């Protein structure tokens, strides 16, 4: 497949997928989702996969859903966000988590909304010191999705998960590491080197044992993840029809502060 929104490569057991819409901070469109489905399906078929590196092109990792695709005129029909999650985001997370080889998120810059939770769905997150994580959903009248309602409390506990989700503030990579949200934060200029070294390590590791390790660790939360993804889709479907969501998206696109009514 010729990819328009991703850079995909494979060499010596190391797969690389780079989200490649840098002028929109690698935010997700339906086309990018379709390409991710294809790329991950191809990797699921490869017996020689030893590790996947998921990265973002340009200055950001991923800004979640492309909100340009969500801007609707007053009076026009609201998008069905539940359907979008069921078709795109939930299968993406499940396919990524089901890869037997380790998946490294290489977070070079901002990871926001679904982009943040996509990173958290990976097995190891290595972020540049200048990178950040933002549960941006509340800024546009939504809840954390893409598994965030499970990953956040699992990783940092309920108190911090609530703070991150309800405030939507930027969490810098050093604090994310301190809180246990991510595996490691490294100096910006060392990010490529560190991630490549880790990938080479995994490419020479006992892949089957690592796959079974992932299987065992994930087993306890697999059911919970499926349930949370379904719950997130249902709540997002409802919120996506609301005035506050419409206003949140309109305000983001117009680069102004939102005027939420609270309903
Ligand atoms: O809809 C569904 O299917 C349901 C599922 C939803 C999942 C979600 O992810 S909902 C959450 C969506 N994402 C966001 O709300 C984040 C929106 N982005 C931001 O808040 C900020 O861009 C960042 C905090 C991530 C970065 O800020 P900053 O100041 O570093 O960059 P910027 O200037 O805001 O963005 C740079 C450009 O990317 C800018 O375009 P311009 O002015 O240069 O032409 C900006 O509009 C564009 N951009 C950034 N994020 C998005 C985006 N364009 C479309 N969609 C985006 N999500």
Coordinates of C-alpha atoms and ligand atoms in Angstrom, one line a residue:
X1 CA 0.0 0.0 0.0
X2 CA 1.2 3.5 -0.8
X3 CA 0.8 5.6 2.3
X4 CA -0.2 9.3 2.2
X5 CA -0.4 9.9 5.9
X6 CA 2.2 7.6 7.4
X7 CA 5.8 6.7 6.9
X8 CA 6.2 2.9 7.2
X9 CA 9.4 0.9 7.1
X10 CA 10.7 -2.5 8.2
X11 CA 14.3 -3.7 8.5
X12 CA 15.9 -6.4 10.6
X13 CA 12.9 -7.1 12.7
X14 CA 12.3 -3.4 13.5
X15 CA 9.1 -1.8 12.2
X16 CA 8.6 1.9 12.2
X17 CA 5.3 3.8 11.8
X18 CA 5.5 7.6 11.8
X19 CA 2.3 9.6 11.7
X20 CA 3.0 12.0 8.9
X21 CA 0.7 15.1 8.9
X22 CA 3.1 17.5 10.6
X23 CA 1.3 20.7 9.6
X24 CA -1.7 19.4 11.6
X25 CA 0.4 18.0 14.4
X26 CA -0.3 14.5 13.0
X27 CA -3.9 14.6 14.0
X28 CA -6.1 11.7 12.9
X29 CA -8.3 11.9 9.8
X30 CA -10.4 8.9 8.6
X31 CA -7.8 8.3 5.9
X32 CA -5.0 8.2 8.4
X33 CA -7.0 5.7 10.5
X34 CA -7.5 3.5 7.4
X35 CA -3.8 3.5 6.8
X36 CA -3.0 2.6 10.4
X37 CA -5.4 -0.3 10.2
X38 CA -3.6 -1.5 7.1
X39 CA -0.1 -1.0 8.5
X40 CA -1.0 -2.8 11.8
X41 CA -2.7 -5.6 9.9
X42 CA 0.5 -6.1 7.9
X43 CA 2.5 -6.2 11.0
X44 CA 0.2 -8.8 12.6
X45 CA 0.9 -11.1 9.6
X46 CA 4.7 -10.8 10.0
X47 CA 6.4 -13.6 11.9
X48 CA 9.7 -11.7 11.8
X49 CA 8.4 -8.6 13.7
X50 CA 10.6 -8.0 16.8
X51 CA 9.6 -4.4 17.8
X52 CA 7.5 -1.5 16.6
X53 CA 8.4 2.1 17.0
X54 CA 5.5 4.5 16.7
X55 CA 6.5 8.1 16.2
X56 CA 5.3 11.5 14.9
X57 CA 6.8 13.6 12.1
X58 CA 7.7 17.2 12.7
X59 CA 7.4 19.0 16.1
X60 CA 4.6 17.0 17.6
X61 CA 3.7 13.4 18.3
X62 CA -0.1 13.5 17.7
X63 CA -2.9 16.0 18.4
X64 CA -5.7 13.4 18.5
X65 CA -8.7 13.8 16.2
X66 CA -8.4 16.3 13.4
X67 CA -10.9 18.9 14.5
X68 CA -11.1 20.5 11.1
X69 CA -13.1 17.4 10.2
X70 CA -15.4 18.0 13.2
X71 CA -16.3 21.6 12.7
X72 CA -20.0 21.8 11.8
X73 CA -22.1 24.9 11.0
X74 CA -24.8 25.9 13.4
X75 CA -27.9 23.9 12.7
X76 CA -26.0 21.2 10.7
X77 CA -26.1 17.6 11.9
X78 CA -23.5 16.7 14.6
X79 CA -21.0 14.0 13.8
X80 CA -21.5 10.6 15.5
X81 CA -18.4 10.4 17.7
X82 CA -19.5 7.0 19.1
X83 CA -19.4 5.6 15.6
X84 CA -16.0 7.2 15.0
X85 CA -14.6 5.6 18.1
X86 CA -16.1 2.2 17.3
X87 CA -14.8 2.2 13.8
X88 CA -11.5 3.9 14.3
X89 CA -10.1 4.6 17.7
X90 CA -11.1 1.5 19.6
X91 CA -9.9 -0.9 16.9
X92 CA -6.6 1.0 16.6
X93 CA -5.9 0.6 20.3
X94 CA -6.9 -3.1 20.3
X95 CA -4.8 -3.8 17.3
X96 CA -1.8 -2.0 18.8
X97 CA -2.1 -3.8 22.1
X98 CA -2.5 -7.1 20.5
X99 CA 0.8 -6.9 18.6
X100 CA 3.0 -9.6 20.1
X101 CA 6.2 -7.6 19.8
X102 CA 7.0 -4.7 22.1
X103 CA 5.7 -1.3 20.9
X104 CA 7.7 1.8 21.7
X105 CA 6.0 5.2 21.6
X106 CA 8.7 7.7 20.6
X107 CA 7.1 11.0 21.8
X108 CA 9.1 13.9 20.2
X109 CA 6.7 16.7 21.1
X110 CA 3.1 17.3 22.2
X111 CA 0.8 14.3 22.5
X112 CA -2.8 15.6 23.0
X113 CA -6.3 14.1 23.2
X114 CA -6.4 10.7 21.5
X115 CA -2.7 11.3 20.6
X116 CA -1.8 11.2 24.3
X117 CA -3.7 8.0 24.9
X118 CA -2.4 6.4 21.8
X119 CA 1.1 6.8 23.3
X120 CA -0.1 5.5 26.6
X121 CA -1.5 2.3 24.9
X122 CA 2.1 1.5 23.8
X123 CA 4.3 -0.8 25.9
X124 CA 7.0 1.7 26.6
X125 CA 6.8 5.4 26.2
X126 CA 10.0 7.3 25.7
X127 CA 9.6 11.1 25.4
X128 CA 11.9 14.0 24.7
X129 CA 12.3 16.3 27.7
X130 CA 10.4 19.1 25.8
X131 CA 7.5 16.8 25.0
X132 CA 4.2 17.0 26.8
X133 CA 1.0 15.1 27.4
X134 CA -2.4 16.8 27.4
X135 CA -5.8 15.3 28.0
X136 CA -7.3 18.0 25.8
X137 CA -10.8 16.5 25.6
X138 CA -12.4 18.6 28.4
X139 CA -11.3 21.7 26.4
X140 CA -13.8 20.8 23.7
X141 CA -16.5 19.3 25.9
X142 CA -15.6 15.6 25.6
X143 CA -14.3 12.8 27.9
X144 CA -10.9 11.1 27.5
X145 CA -11.2 8.3 25.0
X146 CA -8.8 5.9 23.1
X147 CA -8.6 4.0 26.4
X148 CA -7.6 7.0 28.5
X149 CA -10.2 6.3 31.1
X150 CA -8.5 3.0 31.8
X151 CA -4.8 3.9 31.2
X152 CA -4.7 7.1 33.2
X153 CA -5.9 5.7 36.6
X154 CA -3.9 2.5 36.0
X155 CA -0.7 4.4 35.4
X156 CA -0.9 7.3 37.8
X157 CA -3.8 6.6 40.2
X158 CA -7.2 8.1 40.5
X159 CA -6.2 11.5 42.0
X160 CA -3.8 12.4 39.2
X161 CA -6.0 10.8 36.5
X162 CA -8.9 13.0 37.6
X163 CA -6.7 16.1 37.7
X164 CA -5.3 15.5 34.2
X165 CA -8.7 14.6 32.7
X166 CA -10.8 17.3 34.4
X167 CA -8.3 20.2 33.9
X168 CA -6.7 19.2 30.5
X169 CA -3.5 20.9 31.5
X170 CA -0.2 20.2 29.8
X171 CA 2.0 17.7 31.7
X172 CA 5.7 17.9 30.8
X173 CA 7.6 14.8 30.0
X174 CA 9.8 15.0 33.1
X175 CA 6.8 15.1 35.4
X176 CA 5.1 12.4 33.3
X177 CA 8.1 10.2 34.0
X178 CA 8.1 11.1 37.7
X179 CA 4.4 10.2 38.0
X180 CA 4.9 6.9 36.2
X181 CA 2.8 7.9 33.2
X182 CA 5.6 7.0 30.9
X183 CA 8.7 4.9 31.0
X184 CA 11.4 7.4 30.4
X185 CA 12.1 11.0 29.5
X186 CA 15.4 11.8 27.7
X187 CA 17.2 14.9 26.4
X188 CA 15.7 16.0 23.1
X189 CA 18.9 15.4 21.2
X190 CA 19.2 11.9 22.6
X191 CA 15.7 10.7 21.7
X192 CA 16.6 9.1 18.4
X193 CA 19.6 7.4 19.8
X194 CA 17.9 6.0 22.9
X195 CA 14.9 4.7 21.0
X196 CA 17.0 3.1 18.3
X197 CA 19.2 1.4 20.9
X198 CA 16.1 0.1 22.7
X199 CA 14.7 -1.2 19.4
X200 CA 18.0 -3.0 18.6
X201 CA 17.9 -4.5 22.1
X202 CA 14.4 -5.8 21.5
X203 CA 15.3 -7.0 18.0
X204 CA 17.8 -9.3 19.6
X205 CA 15.6 -10.3 22.6
X206 CA 13.6 -13.5 23.2
X207 CA 10.6 -12.2 21.3
X208 CA 8.3 -15.1 22.2
X209 CA 9.0 -14.6 25.9
X210 CA 8.3 -10.9 25.6
X211 CA 5.1 -11.6 23.7
X212 CA 4.0 -14.0 26.5
X213 CA 5.0 -11.3 29.1
X214 CA 2.8 -8.8 27.4
X215 CA 0.0 -11.3 27.1
X216 CA 0.2 -12.1 30.9
X217 CA 0.4 -8.4 32.0
X218 CA -2.4 -7.3 29.7
X219 CA -4.7 -10.3 30.6
X220 CA -5.9 -8.7 33.8
X221 CA -7.1 -5.6 32.0
X222 CA -8.2 -6.8 28.6
X223 CA -11.8 -7.2 29.5
X224 CA -11.7 -3.8 31.3
X225 CA -10.2 -2.2 28.3
X226 CA -12.9 -3.5 26.0
X227 CA -15.5 -2.3 28.4
X228 CA -14.0 1.2 28.8
X229 CA -13.6 1.6 25.0
X230 CA -17.3 0.8 24.7
X231 CA -18.3 3.2 27.5
X232 CA -16.1 6.0 26.1
X233 CA -17.8 5.5 22.7
X234 CA -21.3 5.8 24.2
X235 CA -20.5 8.8 26.3
X236 CA -18.7 10.5 23.4
X237 CA -21.6 9.8 21.1
X238 CA -23.9 11.7 23.5
X239 CA -21.5 14.6 24.2
X240 CA -20.7 14.9 20.4
X241 CA -24.4 16.0 19.9
X242 CA -24.1 18.7 22.5
X243 CA -23.7 22.4 22.2
X244 CA -20.6 22.6 24.3
X245 CA -18.8 20.2 21.9
X246 CA -19.8 22.2 18.9
X247 CA -18.6 25.4 20.7
X248 CA -15.4 23.8 21.8
X249 CA -14.5 22.8 18.3
X250 CA -15.6 26.1 16.8
X251 CA -13.5 28.0 19.4
X252 CA -10.4 25.8 18.7
X253 CA -10.7 26.4 15.0
X254 CA -11.2 30.1 15.5
X255 CA -8.3 30.3 18.0
X256 CA -10.5 31.9 20.7
X257 CA -11.5 30.9 24.2
X258 CA -14.7 28.7 24.3
X259 CA -17.9 30.0 25.8
X260 CA -19.3 26.8 27.3
X261 CA -22.9 26.8 28.6
X262 CA -22.4 23.8 30.7
X263 CA -25.1 21.6 29.3
Ligands
LIG1 O1 -14.0 13.0 16.9 C1 -14.0 11.8 17.1 O2 -13.9 11.0 16.2 C2 -14.0 11.4 18.5 C3 -12.6 11.2 19.1 C4 -11.9 12.2 19.6 C5 -10.5 12.0 20.0 C6 -9.8 13.3 20.2 O3 -8.6 13.3 20.1 S1 -10.7 14.7 20.7 C7 -9.3 15.8 21.1 C8 -8.8 16.5 19.8 N1 -7.6 17.2 20.0 C9 -7.5 18.3 20.7 O4 -8.5 18.8 21.2 C10 -6.2 19.0 20.6 C11 -6.2 20.2 19.8 N2 -4.9 20.9 19.7 C12 -4.4 21.6 20.6 O5 -5.0 21.8 21.7 C13 -3.1 22.3 20.4 O6 -2.9 22.3 19.0 C14 -1.9 21.6 21.0 C15 -2.0 21.8 22.5 C16 -1.9 20.1 20.7 C17 -0.6 22.1 20.5 O7 -0.6 23.5 20.6 P1 0.5 24.4 19.9 O8 0.3 25.8 20.3 O9 1.8 23.8 20.1 O10 0.2 24.3 18.3 P2 -1.1 24.9 17.5 O11 -0.7 26.2 17.0 O12 -2.3 24.8 18.3 O13 -1.2 23.8 16.3 C18 -0.4 23.9 15.2 C19 -1.2 23.7 14.0 O14 -1.9 22.4 14.0 C20 -2.4 24.7 13.9 O15 -2.7 25.0 12.6 P3 -2.2 26.4 11.9 O16 -2.7 27.5 12.7 O17 -0.7 26.3 11.9 O18 -2.8 26.3 10.5 C21 -3.5 24.0 14.6 O19 -4.8 24.5 14.2 C22 -3.3 22.6 14.0 N3 -3.9 21.6 14.9 C23 -3.4 21.2 16.1 N4 -4.2 20.3 16.6 C24 -5.2 20.0 15.7 C25 -4.9 20.8 14.6 N5 -5.7 20.8 13.5 C26 -6.8 20.0 13.5 N6 -7.0 19.2 14.5 C27 -6.3 19.1 15.6 N7 -6.5 18.3 16.6

